Coordinates of C-alpha atoms and ligand atoms in Angstrom, one line a residue:
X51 CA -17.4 23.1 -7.2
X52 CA -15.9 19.5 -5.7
X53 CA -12.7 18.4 -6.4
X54 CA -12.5 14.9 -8.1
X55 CA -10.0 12.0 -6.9
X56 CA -9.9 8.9 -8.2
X57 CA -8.9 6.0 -5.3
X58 CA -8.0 2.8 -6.8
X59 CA -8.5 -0.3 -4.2
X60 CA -11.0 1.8 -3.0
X61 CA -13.1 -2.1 -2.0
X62 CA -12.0 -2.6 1.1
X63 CA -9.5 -1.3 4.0
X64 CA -7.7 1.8 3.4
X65 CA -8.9 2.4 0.0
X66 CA -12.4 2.4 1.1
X67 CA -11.8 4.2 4.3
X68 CA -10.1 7.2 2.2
X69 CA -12.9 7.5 -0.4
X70 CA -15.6 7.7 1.9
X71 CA -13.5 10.2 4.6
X72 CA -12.6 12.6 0.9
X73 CA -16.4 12.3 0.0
X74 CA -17.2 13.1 3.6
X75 CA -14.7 16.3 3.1
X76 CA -16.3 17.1 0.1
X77 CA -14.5 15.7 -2.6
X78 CA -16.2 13.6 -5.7
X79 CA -14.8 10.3 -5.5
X80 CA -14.5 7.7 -7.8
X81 CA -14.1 4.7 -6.1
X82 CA -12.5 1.7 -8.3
X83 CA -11.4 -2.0 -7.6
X84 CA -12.3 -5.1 -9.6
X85 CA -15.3 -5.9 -6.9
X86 CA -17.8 -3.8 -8.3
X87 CA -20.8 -5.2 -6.1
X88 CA -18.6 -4.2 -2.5
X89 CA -18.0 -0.6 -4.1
X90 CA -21.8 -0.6 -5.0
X91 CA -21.9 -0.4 -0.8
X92 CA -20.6 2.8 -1.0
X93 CA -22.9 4.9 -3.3
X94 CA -25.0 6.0 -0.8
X95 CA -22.3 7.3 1.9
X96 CA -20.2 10.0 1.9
X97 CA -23.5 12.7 0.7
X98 CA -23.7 10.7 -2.6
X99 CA -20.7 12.2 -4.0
X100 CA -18.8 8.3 -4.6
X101 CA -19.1 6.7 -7.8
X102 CA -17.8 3.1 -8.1
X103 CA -16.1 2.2 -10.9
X104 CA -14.8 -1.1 -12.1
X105 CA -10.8 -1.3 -12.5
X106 CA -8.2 -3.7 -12.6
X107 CA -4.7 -1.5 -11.9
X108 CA -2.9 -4.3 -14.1
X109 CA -5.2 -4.3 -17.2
X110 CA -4.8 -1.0 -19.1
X111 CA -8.1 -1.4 -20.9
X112 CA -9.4 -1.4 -17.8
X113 CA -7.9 1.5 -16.5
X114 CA -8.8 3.4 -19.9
X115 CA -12.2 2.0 -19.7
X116 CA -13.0 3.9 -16.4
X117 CA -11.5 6.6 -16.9
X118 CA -13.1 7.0 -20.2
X119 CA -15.8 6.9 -17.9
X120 CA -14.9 9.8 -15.5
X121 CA -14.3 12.2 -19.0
X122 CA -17.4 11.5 -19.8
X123 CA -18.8 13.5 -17.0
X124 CA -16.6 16.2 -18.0
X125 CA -14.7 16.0 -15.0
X126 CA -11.0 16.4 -15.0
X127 CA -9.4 14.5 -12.0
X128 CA -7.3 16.7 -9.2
X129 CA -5.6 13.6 -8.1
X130 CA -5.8 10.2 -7.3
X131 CA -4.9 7.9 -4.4
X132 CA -3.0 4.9 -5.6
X133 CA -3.8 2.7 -3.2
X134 CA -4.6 -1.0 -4.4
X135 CA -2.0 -3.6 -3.5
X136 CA -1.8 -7.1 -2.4
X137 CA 1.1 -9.2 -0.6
X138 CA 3.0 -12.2 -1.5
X139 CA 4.2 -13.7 1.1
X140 CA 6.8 -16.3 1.9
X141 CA 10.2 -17.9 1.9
X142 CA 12.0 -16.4 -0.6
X143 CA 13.0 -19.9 -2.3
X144 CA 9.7 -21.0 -2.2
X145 CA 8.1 -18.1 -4.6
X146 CA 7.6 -19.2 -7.8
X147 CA 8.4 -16.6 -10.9
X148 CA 4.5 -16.1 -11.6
X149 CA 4.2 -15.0 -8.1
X150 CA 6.9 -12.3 -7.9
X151 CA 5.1 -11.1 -11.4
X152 CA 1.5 -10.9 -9.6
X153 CA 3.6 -8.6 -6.7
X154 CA 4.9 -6.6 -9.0
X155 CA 2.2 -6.3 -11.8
X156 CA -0.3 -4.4 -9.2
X157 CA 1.9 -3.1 -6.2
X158 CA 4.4 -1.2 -9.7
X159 CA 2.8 -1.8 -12.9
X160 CA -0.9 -0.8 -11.5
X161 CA 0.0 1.8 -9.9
X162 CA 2.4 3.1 -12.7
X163 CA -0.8 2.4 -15.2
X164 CA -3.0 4.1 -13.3
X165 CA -0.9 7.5 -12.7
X166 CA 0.1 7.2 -16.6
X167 CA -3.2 7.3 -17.7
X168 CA -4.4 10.1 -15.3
X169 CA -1.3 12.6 -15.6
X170 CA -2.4 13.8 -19.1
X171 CA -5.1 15.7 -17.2
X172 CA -3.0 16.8 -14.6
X173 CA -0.5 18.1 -16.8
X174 CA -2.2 20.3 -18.7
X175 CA -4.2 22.0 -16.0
X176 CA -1.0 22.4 -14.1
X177 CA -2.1 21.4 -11.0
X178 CA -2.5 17.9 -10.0
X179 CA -2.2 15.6 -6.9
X180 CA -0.7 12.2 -6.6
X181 CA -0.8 9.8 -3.7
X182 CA 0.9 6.7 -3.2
X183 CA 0.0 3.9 -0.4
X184 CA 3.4 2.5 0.2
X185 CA 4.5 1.0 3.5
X186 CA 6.8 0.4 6.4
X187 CA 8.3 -2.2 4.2
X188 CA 9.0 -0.1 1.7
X189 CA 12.0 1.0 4.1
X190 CA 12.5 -1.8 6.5
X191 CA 12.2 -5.5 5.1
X192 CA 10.6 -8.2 7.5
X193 CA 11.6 -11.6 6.9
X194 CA 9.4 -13.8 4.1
X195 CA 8.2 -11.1 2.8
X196 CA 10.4 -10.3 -0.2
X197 CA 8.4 -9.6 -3.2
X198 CA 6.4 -7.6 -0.9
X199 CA 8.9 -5.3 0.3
X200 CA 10.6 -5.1 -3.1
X201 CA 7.1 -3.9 -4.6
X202 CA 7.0 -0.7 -1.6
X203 CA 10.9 0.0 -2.4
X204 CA 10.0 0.1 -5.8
X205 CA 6.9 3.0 -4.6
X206 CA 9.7 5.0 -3.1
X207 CA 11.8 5.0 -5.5
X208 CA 9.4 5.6 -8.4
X209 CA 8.0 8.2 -6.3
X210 CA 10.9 10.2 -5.9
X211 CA 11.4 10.2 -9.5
X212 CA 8.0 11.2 -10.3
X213 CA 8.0 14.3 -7.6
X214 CA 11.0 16.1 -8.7
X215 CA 9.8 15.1 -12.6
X216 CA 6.3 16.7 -12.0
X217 CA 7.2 19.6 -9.3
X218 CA 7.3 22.1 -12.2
X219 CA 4.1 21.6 -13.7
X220 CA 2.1 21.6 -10.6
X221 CA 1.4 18.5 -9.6
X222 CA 2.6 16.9 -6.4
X223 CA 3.8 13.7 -5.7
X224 CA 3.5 12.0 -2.0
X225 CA 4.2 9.0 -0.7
X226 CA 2.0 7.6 2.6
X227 CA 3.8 4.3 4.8
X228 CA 1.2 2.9 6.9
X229 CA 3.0 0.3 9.2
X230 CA 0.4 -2.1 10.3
X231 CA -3.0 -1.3 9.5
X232 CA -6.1 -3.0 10.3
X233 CA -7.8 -4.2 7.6
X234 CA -8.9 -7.8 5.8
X235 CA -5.1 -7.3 4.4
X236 CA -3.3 -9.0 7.6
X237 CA -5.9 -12.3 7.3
X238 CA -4.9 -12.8 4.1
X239 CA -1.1 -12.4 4.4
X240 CA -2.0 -15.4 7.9
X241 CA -3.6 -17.7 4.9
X242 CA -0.8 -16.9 2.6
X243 CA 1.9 -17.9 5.2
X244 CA 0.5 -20.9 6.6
X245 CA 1.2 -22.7 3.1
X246 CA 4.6 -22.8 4.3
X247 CA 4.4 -23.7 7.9
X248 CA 3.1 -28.0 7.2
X249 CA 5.1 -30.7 8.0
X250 CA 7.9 -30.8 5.1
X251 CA 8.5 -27.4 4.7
X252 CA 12.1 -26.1 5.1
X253 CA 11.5 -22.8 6.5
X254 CA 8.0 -24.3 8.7
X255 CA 9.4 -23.2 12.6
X256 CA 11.1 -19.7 10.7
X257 CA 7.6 -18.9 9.3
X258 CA 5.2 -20.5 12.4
X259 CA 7.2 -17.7 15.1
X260 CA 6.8 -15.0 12.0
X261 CA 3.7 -15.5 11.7
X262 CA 2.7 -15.8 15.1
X263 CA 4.2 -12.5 15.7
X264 CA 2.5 -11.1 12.5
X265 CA -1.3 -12.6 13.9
X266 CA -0.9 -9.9 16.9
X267 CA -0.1 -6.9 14.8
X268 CA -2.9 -6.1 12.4
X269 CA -6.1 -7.0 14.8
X270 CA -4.5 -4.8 17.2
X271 CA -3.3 -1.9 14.4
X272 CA -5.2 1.1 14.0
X273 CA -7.7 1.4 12.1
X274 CA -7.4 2.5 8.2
X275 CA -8.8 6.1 8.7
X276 CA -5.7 7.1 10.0
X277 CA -4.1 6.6 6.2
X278 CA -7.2 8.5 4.9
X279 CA -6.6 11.5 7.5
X280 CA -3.1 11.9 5.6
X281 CA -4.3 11.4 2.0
X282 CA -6.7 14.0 2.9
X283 CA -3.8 16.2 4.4
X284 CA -2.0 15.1 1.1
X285 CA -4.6 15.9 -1.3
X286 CA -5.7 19.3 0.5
X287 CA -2.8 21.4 1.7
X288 CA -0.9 23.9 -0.5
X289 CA 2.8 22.0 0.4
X290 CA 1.6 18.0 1.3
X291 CA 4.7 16.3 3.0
X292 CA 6.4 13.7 0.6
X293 CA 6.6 10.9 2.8
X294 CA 3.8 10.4 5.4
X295 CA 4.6 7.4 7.9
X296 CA 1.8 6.3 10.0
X297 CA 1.0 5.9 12.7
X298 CA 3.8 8.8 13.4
X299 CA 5.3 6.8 16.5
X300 CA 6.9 4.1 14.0
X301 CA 9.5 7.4 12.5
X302 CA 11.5 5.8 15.3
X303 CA 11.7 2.6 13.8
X304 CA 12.6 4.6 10.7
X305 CA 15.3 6.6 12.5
X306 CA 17.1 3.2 13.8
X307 CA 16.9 2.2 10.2
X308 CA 18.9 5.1 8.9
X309 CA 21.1 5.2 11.9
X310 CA 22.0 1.9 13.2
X311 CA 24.5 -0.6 11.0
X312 CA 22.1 -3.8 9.8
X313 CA 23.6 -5.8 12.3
X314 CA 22.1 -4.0 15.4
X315 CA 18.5 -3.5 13.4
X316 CA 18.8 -7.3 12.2
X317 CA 19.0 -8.2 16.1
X318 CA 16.1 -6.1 17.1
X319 CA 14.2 -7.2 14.3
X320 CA 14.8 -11.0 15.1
X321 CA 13.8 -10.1 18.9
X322 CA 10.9 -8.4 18.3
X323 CA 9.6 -11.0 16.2
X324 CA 10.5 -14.1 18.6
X325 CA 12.9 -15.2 15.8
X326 CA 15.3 -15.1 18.4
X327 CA 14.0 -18.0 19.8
X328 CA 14.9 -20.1 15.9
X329 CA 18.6 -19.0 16.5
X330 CA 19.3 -19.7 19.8
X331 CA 17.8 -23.1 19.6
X332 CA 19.5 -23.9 16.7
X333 CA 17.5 -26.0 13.3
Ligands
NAP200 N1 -3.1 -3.1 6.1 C1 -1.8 -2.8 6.3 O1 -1.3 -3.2 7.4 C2 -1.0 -2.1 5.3 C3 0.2 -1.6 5.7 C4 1.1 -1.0 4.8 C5 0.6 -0.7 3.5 N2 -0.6 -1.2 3.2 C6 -1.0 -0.9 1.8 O2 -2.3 -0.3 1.7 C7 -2.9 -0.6 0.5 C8 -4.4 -1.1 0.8 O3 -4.3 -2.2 1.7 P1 -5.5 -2.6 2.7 O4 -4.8 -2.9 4.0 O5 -6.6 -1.7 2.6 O6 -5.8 -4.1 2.0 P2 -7.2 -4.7 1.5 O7 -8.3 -4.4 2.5 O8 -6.9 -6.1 1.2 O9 -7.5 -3.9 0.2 C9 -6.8 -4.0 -1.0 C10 -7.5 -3.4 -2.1 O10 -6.8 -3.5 -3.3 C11 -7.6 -3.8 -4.3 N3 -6.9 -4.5 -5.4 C12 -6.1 -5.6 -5.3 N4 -5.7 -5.9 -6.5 C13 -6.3 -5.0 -7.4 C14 -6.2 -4.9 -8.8 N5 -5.5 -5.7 -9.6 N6 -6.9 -3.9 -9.4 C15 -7.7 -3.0 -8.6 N7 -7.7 -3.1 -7.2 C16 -7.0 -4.1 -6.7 C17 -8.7 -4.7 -3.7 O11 -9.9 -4.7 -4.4 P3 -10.5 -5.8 -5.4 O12 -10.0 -7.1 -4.8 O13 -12.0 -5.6 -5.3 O14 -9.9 -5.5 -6.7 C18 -8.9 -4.0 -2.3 O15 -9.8 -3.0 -2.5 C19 -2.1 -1.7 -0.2 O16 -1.3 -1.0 -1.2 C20 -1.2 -2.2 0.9 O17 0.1 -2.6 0.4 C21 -1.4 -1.9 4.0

């Protein structure tokens, strides 16, 4: 008898990578996003065992549509990989209200929809596995991207809560931080910065050396099965870490977080990105 996980953004990147590594492992997967026809890809991989589903993480009758769906089989989920999330990205002042709500509304809300709808189940079979795609920037906050980072704070945080909430009724609560990833997600934070970077704008030569710093990380990232390698450790071993940061090697970026004053980390961050270069030359 398979175990059944539900992976929301399960479309593309990470999502997509996870479901069809747990189906690979043996899991029945329900793969969901709003794309139907790119999960529809999917249904013959991973030994047939990946259903796609149609879900958007910020409408609740969506999310009680498909999962109406799953009960249907009779199945009752062992956990689910909340994993769909987009980016705003930006200078802060330039971000209008609906924007910060569209960040928040899937990166929080979705993901808090989702898991509200599934823990039910969980609960009452006291056992239960939940695993939430965070980020990097859920601990350390790169320039112009505000709402962003403020939507993976906010997965820490509500993660915390949730794990010691849950711990005695069996179900587990992790948190995975993928630093830069590669995936279609680093193309589409490029498009959303260059709005910013025409003649006119007031942050243009901040966010041209950002993003020209941000164009070499994701093509040259890892690749997203390394985040599905630690959902599956997540979803499959008896005590799954709470925090997972991957690739390991950025825990030291982590470390200088916690240890260095902001200062020190705000100088290394503005070196490492060329930003540097803005300050010393002056506006
Ligand atoms: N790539 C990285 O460098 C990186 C680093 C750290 C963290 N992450 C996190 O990893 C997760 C996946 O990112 P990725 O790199 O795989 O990006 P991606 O390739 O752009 O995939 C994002 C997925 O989220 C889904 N999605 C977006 N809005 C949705 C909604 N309202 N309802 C349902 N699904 C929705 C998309 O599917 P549809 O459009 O079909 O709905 C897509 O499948 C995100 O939470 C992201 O913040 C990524």
């Amino acid at each position: 008898m398979y175990q059944s996980v539900l992976v929301t953004g399960a479309s593309s990147g990470i999502g997509e990578a996870t479901a069809v590594l747990l189906a690979h492992k043996g899991f029945r997967v329900f793969a969901a996003a709003r794309r139907i026809e790119k999960l529809n890809e999917l249904s013959g991989l991973g030994g047939g065992r990946i259903t796609a589903l149609a879900m958007d993480v910020t409408d609740d009758a969506s999310v009680s549509k498909a999962l109406t769906e799953i009960a249907a089989e009779g199945i009752t989920l062992f956990g689910v990989v909340n994993n769909a999330g987009v980016s705003v990205m930006g200078p802060f002042e330039k971000i209008s209200a609906d924007e910060w709500r569209r960040q928040f509304e899937t990166n929080v809300i979705g993901l808090a929809n989702v898991t509200r709808a599934v823990l039910p189940q969980m609960r009452e079979a006291g056992r239960g596995r939940i695993v939430n795609i965070g980020s990097l920037t859920g601990r350390i906050a790169a320039p112009f991207q505000a709402p962003y980072a403020a939507s993976k704070h906010a997965v820490e945080g509500l993660s915390d809560a949730l794990r010691r909430e849950l711990a005695p009724h069996g179900v587990k609560v992790s948190v995975i931080r993928p630093g830069f990833i590669n995936t279609p997600f680093g193309h589409q934070e490029q498009e959303a910065l260059s709005k910013f970077t025409g003649d006119g704008e007031p942050y243009a030569d901040q966010v041209r050396i950002f993003k020209e710093w941000h164009a070499r990380g994701h093509p040259n990232a890892p690749p997203p099965t390394i985040v599905a390698e630690a959902a599956l450790h997540a979803l499959t071993v008896d005590r799954p870490y709470s925090r997972y940061t991957v690739p390991a090697k950025m825990l030291g970026f982590l470390a200088l977080r916690n240890l260095m004053p902001s200062s020190v980390v705000d100088r290394i961050f503005e070196r490492v990105t060329g930003l540097n270069e803005f300050r010393r030359r002056g506006k």
